[in-house]
Coordinates of C-alpha atoms and ligand atoms in Angstrom, one line a residue:
X1 CA -10.0 -3.3 -38.6
X2 CA -10.6 -4.2 -34.9
X3 CA -10.9 -8.2 -34.5
X4 CA -15.0 -9.4 -33.4
X5 CA -14.9 -11.9 -30.0
X6 CA -17.2 -13.0 -27.9
X7 CA -15.3 -12.5 -24.5
X8 CA -15.6 -14.3 -21.4
X9 CA -14.4 -13.5 -17.9
X10 CA -13.3 -15.9 -15.5
X11 CA -12.7 -18.4 -18.6
X12 CA -10.8 -20.8 -16.2
X13 CA -13.4 -21.1 -13.8
X14 CA -15.8 -24.2 -13.8
X15 CA -18.6 -22.0 -15.7
X16 CA -16.2 -20.7 -18.4
X17 CA -14.7 -24.0 -19.3
X18 CA -17.7 -25.5 -19.9
X19 CA -19.1 -22.6 -21.5
X20 CA -15.9 -22.3 -24.0
X21 CA -16.4 -25.6 -25.0
X22 CA -20.0 -25.4 -25.9
X23 CA -19.9 -22.0 -27.5
X24 CA -16.3 -23.8 -29.8
X25 CA -18.6 -27.1 -30.4
X26 CA -21.4 -24.3 -31.8
X27 CA -18.6 -23.2 -34.2
X28 CA -17.3 -20.6 -32.2
X29 CA -14.1 -19.4 -33.5
X30 CA -14.0 -15.7 -32.0
X31 CA -13.6 -16.6 -28.2
X32 CA -11.2 -14.3 -26.3
X33 CA -10.8 -15.9 -22.6
X34 CA -9.7 -13.6 -20.0
X35 CA -8.6 -15.1 -16.6
X36 CA -6.8 -14.0 -13.9
X37 CA -5.1 -17.3 -13.9
X38 CA -3.4 -19.3 -16.3
X39 CA -6.0 -21.2 -18.3
X40 CA -6.0 -24.6 -17.8
X41 CA -4.3 -26.1 -20.9
X42 CA -7.2 -27.9 -22.3
X43 CA -9.4 -25.2 -23.4
X44 CA -6.7 -22.8 -25.1
X45 CA -7.1 -25.0 -28.3
X46 CA -11.2 -23.6 -28.2
X47 CA -9.9 -19.8 -27.6
X48 CA -8.9 -17.8 -30.5
X49 CA -7.2 -15.5 -27.7
X50 CA -6.6 -16.0 -24.4
X51 CA -5.4 -13.5 -22.1
X52 CA -4.2 -13.9 -18.4
X53 CA -4.9 -10.5 -16.6
X54 CA -7.0 -8.7 -13.9
X55 CA -10.5 -6.8 -14.6
X56 CA -9.5 -4.5 -12.0
X57 CA -6.5 -3.6 -14.1
X58 CA -7.7 -0.2 -16.1
X59 CA -4.7 -0.7 -18.6
X60 CA -6.4 -3.7 -19.4
X61 CA -9.8 -2.7 -20.2
X62 CA -8.6 -0.1 -22.0
X63 CA -6.8 -2.2 -24.2
X64 CA -9.8 -4.6 -24.9
X65 CA -11.8 -1.6 -25.9
X66 CA -8.9 0.0 -28.5
X67 CA -8.2 -3.8 -30.0
X68 CA -11.5 -5.7 -30.3
X69 CA -14.9 -5.3 -31.4
X70 CA -17.4 -7.2 -28.3
X71 CA -20.9 -7.4 -29.5
X72 CA -21.4 -10.2 -26.5
X73 CA -20.0 -10.4 -23.1
X74 CA -20.5 -13.3 -20.8
X75 CA -18.8 -12.0 -17.4
X76 CA -18.1 -14.9 -15.3
X77 CA -15.5 -13.8 -13.2
X78 CA -16.7 -13.7 -9.3
X79 CA -15.1 -14.7 -5.6
X80 CA -17.8 -17.3 -4.7
X81 CA -19.6 -17.1 -1.4
X82 CA -17.3 -18.6 1.3
X83 CA -14.3 -17.4 -0.3
X84 CA -15.6 -14.2 -0.3
X85 CA -16.3 -14.2 3.8
X86 CA -12.4 -14.2 4.4
X87 CA -11.6 -11.5 2.4
X88 CA -15.4 -9.0 1.6
X89 CA -13.4 -5.8 0.6
X90 CA -11.1 -8.3 -2.1
X91 CA -14.8 -9.8 -3.1
X92 CA -16.0 -6.4 -3.5
X93 CA -13.1 -4.9 -5.8
X94 CA -13.5 -8.4 -8.0
X95 CA -17.4 -9.4 -8.2
X96 CA -18.1 -5.4 -8.1
X97 CA -15.8 -2.9 -9.3
X98 CA -14.7 -5.4 -11.8
X99 CA -18.1 -5.7 -13.1
X100 CA -18.3 -1.8 -12.8
X101 CA -15.1 -2.0 -15.3
X102 CA -16.6 -4.5 -17.5
X103 CA -19.8 -2.2 -18.1
X104 CA -17.9 1.2 -18.9
X105 CA -16.3 -1.2 -21.8
X106 CA -19.4 -2.5 -23.0
X107 CA -20.8 1.3 -23.0
X108 CA -17.7 2.2 -25.0
X109 CA -17.8 -0.8 -27.0
X110 CA -21.6 0.2 -27.9
X111 CA -20.6 3.2 -28.7
X112 CA -18.2 2.0 -31.2
X113 CA -21.0 -0.5 -33.0
X114 CA -23.8 1.6 -32.9
X115 CA -26.1 -1.1 -31.3
X116 CA -26.4 -2.3 -27.8
X117 CA -23.8 -5.2 -26.6
X118 CA -24.8 -8.0 -24.8
X119 CA -24.2 -8.7 -21.2
X120 CA -24.8 -12.1 -19.5
X121 CA -24.1 -11.9 -16.2
X122 CA -24.5 -15.5 -13.9
X123 CA -26.2 -14.2 -10.8
X124 CA -26.7 -16.5 -7.8
X125 CA -29.0 -17.9 -5.3
X126 CA -27.3 -16.0 -2.8
X127 CA -28.5 -12.5 -3.4
X128 CA -31.7 -14.3 -1.3
X129 CA -31.6 -14.1 2.2
X130 CA -34.0 -15.8 4.5
X131 CA -34.1 -14.6 8.1
X132 CA -34.3 -18.4 9.6
X133 CA -35.2 -21.6 9.3
X134 CA -38.9 -21.3 9.4
X135 CA -39.0 -19.0 7.5
X136 CA -36.8 -21.1 5.2
X137 CA -39.2 -23.3 5.1
X138 CA -42.4 -21.9 4.8
X139 CA -41.2 -19.3 1.8
X140 CA -41.0 -22.4 -0.2
X141 CA -39.9 -21.4 -4.0
X142 CA -38.9 -18.0 -4.3
X143 CA -40.0 -15.4 -7.0
X144 CA -37.2 -12.9 -8.4
X145 CA -38.4 -10.2 -6.2
X146 CA -38.9 -11.4 -2.7
X147 CA -36.2 -11.8 0.1
X148 CA -33.4 -9.6 -2.0
X149 CA -31.5 -9.7 1.3
X150 CA -28.3 -11.3 0.9
X151 CA -26.6 -12.6 4.1
X152 CA -23.3 -12.9 2.7
X153 CA -20.5 -10.2 1.1
X154 CA -21.1 -12.4 -2.3
X155 CA -24.9 -11.9 -2.3
X156 CA -25.0 -8.3 -1.8
X157 CA -22.6 -8.0 -4.9
X158 CA -24.3 -10.1 -7.0
X159 CA -27.5 -8.3 -6.1
X160 CA -25.7 -5.2 -6.9
X161 CA -23.8 -5.9 -9.6
X162 CA -27.5 -6.6 -10.8
X163 CA -28.9 -3.6 -10.1
X164 CA -25.8 -2.1 -12.4
X165 CA -26.6 -3.9 -15.1
X166 CA -29.9 -2.5 -14.7
X167 CA -29.2 0.8 -14.7
X168 CA -26.0 0.6 -17.3
X169 CA -29.4 -0.5 -19.9
X170 CA -32.0 1.9 -18.9
X171 CA -30.4 5.2 -16.9
X172 CA -27.2 5.1 -18.1
X173 CA -26.0 9.1 -18.1
X174 CA -29.5 10.3 -17.9
X175 CA -28.8 13.7 -17.5
X176 CA -26.4 14.0 -19.8
X177 CA -26.9 16.7 -21.9
X178 CA -26.4 14.1 -25.3
X179 CA -27.9 10.6 -23.9
X180 CA -25.8 7.6 -25.7
X181 CA -28.5 5.9 -27.5
X182 CA -27.0 2.7 -27.6
X183 CA -25.1 0.9 -24.0
X184 CA -25.6 -2.2 -22.8
X185 CA -28.1 -5.0 -23.5
X186 CA -27.6 -6.4 -19.5
X187 CA -29.1 -10.1 -18.6
X188 CA -28.7 -12.2 -15.3
X189 CA -29.6 -15.1 -14.3
X190 CA -30.0 -16.5 -10.8
X191 CA -28.6 -20.0 -10.7
X192 CA -28.8 -22.1 -8.1
X193 CA -25.8 -24.7 -7.1
X194 CA -23.9 -25.9 -9.8
X195 CA -22.5 -29.3 -10.4
X196 CA -20.3 -30.8 -13.3
X197 CA -19.4 -34.0 -13.6
X198 CA -15.6 -32.6 -14.7
X199 CA -14.5 -30.0 -12.3
X200 CA -14.7 -29.5 -8.6
X201 CA -15.8 -25.8 -7.6
X202 CA -13.9 -24.0 -5.0
X203 CA -14.7 -21.1 -2.6
X204 CA -18.5 -21.4 -2.5
X205 CA -20.8 -23.0 -0.3
X206 CA -23.0 -25.3 -2.6
X207 CA -19.6 -27.1 -2.9
X208 CA -20.8 -29.8 -0.2
X209 CA -22.9 -31.4 -3.3
X210 CA -20.3 -32.1 -6.1
X211 CA -17.8 -32.3 -3.2
X212 CA -19.5 -35.4 -1.8
X213 CA -19.5 -36.9 -5.4
X214 CA -16.3 -36.4 -6.8
X215 CA -15.0 -37.6 -3.2
X216 CA -17.0 -40.7 -3.1
X217 CA -15.7 -41.8 -6.8
X218 CA -12.0 -40.8 -5.9
X219 CA -12.7 -43.3 -3.0
X220 CA -11.7 -40.5 -0.8
X221 CA -13.8 -39.9 2.8
X222 CA -15.6 -36.8 2.6
X223 CA -16.9 -35.0 5.7
X224 CA -19.9 -32.9 5.0
X225 CA -20.1 -29.5 6.3
X226 CA -24.0 -28.8 6.4
X227 CA -26.8 -31.2 8.3
X228 CA -28.7 -33.9 6.3
X229 CA -31.4 -31.8 6.4
X230 CA -30.3 -28.7 4.8
X231 CA -32.0 -28.6 1.2
X232 CA -31.3 -25.8 -2.0
X233 CA -31.8 -26.0 -5.5
X234 CA -28.7 -27.6 -7.7
X235 CA -28.2 -27.7 -11.3
X236 CA -26.2 -30.0 -13.7
X237 CA -23.4 -28.2 -15.5
X238 CA -24.8 -28.5 -19.6
X239 CA -28.0 -26.8 -18.0
X240 CA -26.4 -23.7 -16.8
X241 CA -24.4 -23.3 -19.7
X242 CA -27.9 -24.1 -21.7
X243 CA -29.5 -21.4 -19.9
X244 CA -27.1 -18.6 -20.1
X245 CA -27.0 -19.5 -24.2
X246 CA -30.6 -19.5 -24.3
X247 CA -31.0 -16.0 -22.3
X248 CA -28.2 -14.8 -24.6
X249 CA -29.8 -15.2 -27.8
X250 CA -33.1 -14.4 -26.6
X251 CA -35.2 -11.9 -29.2
X252 CA -35.3 -8.4 -26.2
X253 CA -39.2 -8.0 -27.2
X254 CA -39.4 -11.5 -25.6
X255 CA -37.8 -10.5 -22.5
X256 CA -39.6 -8.6 -19.5
X257 CA -37.2 -8.4 -16.9
X258 CA -33.4 -8.3 -17.2
X259 CA -33.2 -11.0 -14.0
X260 CA -34.2 -14.4 -14.2
X261 CA -34.2 -17.4 -12.1
X262 CA -33.3 -20.7 -13.3
X263 CA -33.2 -24.5 -11.0
X264 CA -33.6 -27.7 -11.9
X265 CA -34.3 -29.9 -8.6
X266 CA -33.8 -29.7 -5.0
X267 CA -32.9 -32.3 -2.5
X268 CA -31.4 -32.1 1.1
X269 CA -27.7 -33.5 2.0
X270 CA -29.1 -36.7 3.2
X271 CA -30.9 -36.8 -0.6
X272 CA -27.9 -35.9 -2.1
X273 CA -25.6 -38.7 0.0
X274 CA -28.6 -41.0 -0.8
X275 CA -27.7 -40.5 -4.4
X276 CA -23.8 -41.0 -4.1
X277 CA -24.2 -43.9 -2.5
X278 CA -26.7 -45.7 -5.4
X279 CA -23.4 -45.1 -7.8
X280 CA -20.7 -45.5 -5.0
X281 CA -22.1 -47.8 -1.9
X282 CA -19.0 -47.8 -0.2
X283 CA -19.0 -44.2 -0.2
X284 CA -17.2 -42.7 3.5
X285 CA -19.4 -39.8 4.0
X286 CA -19.7 -38.3 7.5
X287 CA -21.4 -35.0 8.4
X288 CA -19.6 -32.3 10.4
X289 CA -22.0 -29.1 9.8
X290 CA -19.8 -26.0 10.4
X291 CA -21.9 -23.6 12.1
X292 CA -21.2 -20.8 9.9
X293 CA -21.4 -22.3 7.1
X294 CA -24.3 -23.9 7.7
X295 CA -25.7 -20.2 8.4
X296 CA -25.3 -19.1 4.9
X297 CA -26.7 -22.2 3.5
X298 CA -29.8 -22.0 5.7
X299 CA -30.1 -18.2 4.7
X300 CA -30.9 -19.7 0.7
X301 CA -34.5 -20.8 -0.2
X302 CA -35.0 -24.2 -0.7
X303 CA -36.0 -23.5 -4.5
X304 CA -36.2 -21.0 -6.7
X305 CA -39.7 -19.8 -8.9
X306 CA -38.3 -19.9 -12.2
X307 CA -41.9 -19.3 -14.0
X308 CA -40.3 -15.7 -15.7
X309 CA -37.6 -17.6 -17.4
X310 CA -40.1 -20.4 -18.4
X311 CA -42.6 -18.0 -19.9
X312 CA -39.8 -15.1 -21.5
X313 CA -37.3 -17.8 -23.2
X314 CA -38.4 -21.2 -23.2
X315 CA -36.2 -22.0 -20.2
X316 CA -36.8 -25.7 -19.1
X317 CA -33.9 -27.4 -17.7
X318 CA -33.3 -31.2 -19.7
X319 CA -32.1 -32.5 -16.8
X320 CA -33.7 -33.4 -13.4
X321 CA -32.7 -35.1 -10.5
X322 CA -32.6 -38.6 -12.2
X323 CA -31.0 -37.7 -15.3
X324 CA -28.5 -35.6 -14.0
X325 CA -27.1 -37.8 -11.6
X326 CA -27.7 -41.5 -14.3
X327 CA -27.0 -39.8 -17.7
X328 CA -24.9 -36.8 -16.9
X329 CA -23.0 -37.3 -13.6
X330 CA -22.4 -40.5 -12.1
X331 CA -20.9 -42.3 -16.1
X332 CA -18.7 -39.0 -16.7
X333 CA -17.6 -39.1 -13.0
X334 CA -16.7 -42.7 -13.2
X335 CA -15.1 -42.6 -16.3
X336 CA -12.8 -39.8 -15.2
X337 CA -11.4 -41.4 -12.2
X338 CA -11.0 -45.0 -13.5
X339 CA -8.9 -43.4 -16.1
X340 CA -11.2 -44.5 -19.2
X341 CA -11.2 -42.5 -22.4
X342 CA -10.8 -38.9 -21.5
X343 CA -14.1 -36.9 -21.8
X344 CA -15.3 -33.5 -21.4
X345 CA -17.9 -31.3 -20.1
X346 CA -19.4 -30.5 -23.9
X347 CA -19.3 -34.6 -24.8
X348 CA -22.0 -35.5 -22.1
Ligands
LIG1 C1 -21.6 -20.7 -4.1 O1 -21.7 -21.4 -3.2 O2 -21.2 -19.3 -3.3 C2 -22.1 -20.4 -5.5 C3 -23.2 -20.0 -5.3 C4 -24.4 -20.4 -5.1 O3 -23.4 -19.0 -6.1 N1 -21.9 -22.0 -5.8

């Protein structure tokens, strides 16, 4: 008998850690956590199996297919936008080839299981690419189909991975004599910048928000790499996890699409700074825009239209700007850096 597991890739990343905690809190005892780096000690007890390995390793993929029954996959592993610009080909390998390997694993699993495998995929605001600041200002909240011209390797990778997921769901081997009846039930969410009270992101371009906040809480100076007027949407991590779980649980018949925008609140870097200073008046924040990273955020919309997600699967964030800072970020960050009682993402 093959052991039934929920597979989480990128398990040691910001979103992976938060998702694993939430799944375990909800009673999941069968999490198979996969990451290319060793998992943080703190989440190991929440996992039934922890594997350090690379999605590009086909022997590992074959082993997973042979040893486990995997009806649900959360594929979170990725190289983020800033990191990907330094090594675009490596980003393509991880973000596209890694995803392709996992989609093939899902197809193989589906044929064993006799039912489609749920494949939940975090995509990103980075799939959008607005040509200039004037267009960004006039475009407002963009719909899923608009401005799909990413300016980064990461954005290209995420957009193509969405297409791959759609292909594997709807058209996989469409000319084969015997078409597979069960393949992949692919569901993707385009996230804005995410902010966790417990972890600091690395390698992203929306990182200026969380970096500013975590630096202030630790009484460290921070030079923000975008202009004060730079605006983009953000979301508190608990809402991102809520979105993954809600979309994963939604009945297939309720879904009119496979790709969904979600968002929570948009604010400028100056407004972000003001929020940080409300909590940490002594914060040492300066603005030293980096022309090239600025260009990336300038190509992302000020807001995303998430009405499709609201309509199809009841999406609604729990944390607007006020609640995100006052009830989730500031209290948990304070506690974390002042040596108070240790809390975790799941204990909001
Ligand atoms: C990044 O900055 O690369 C990510 C993202 C917006 O997807 N946080």
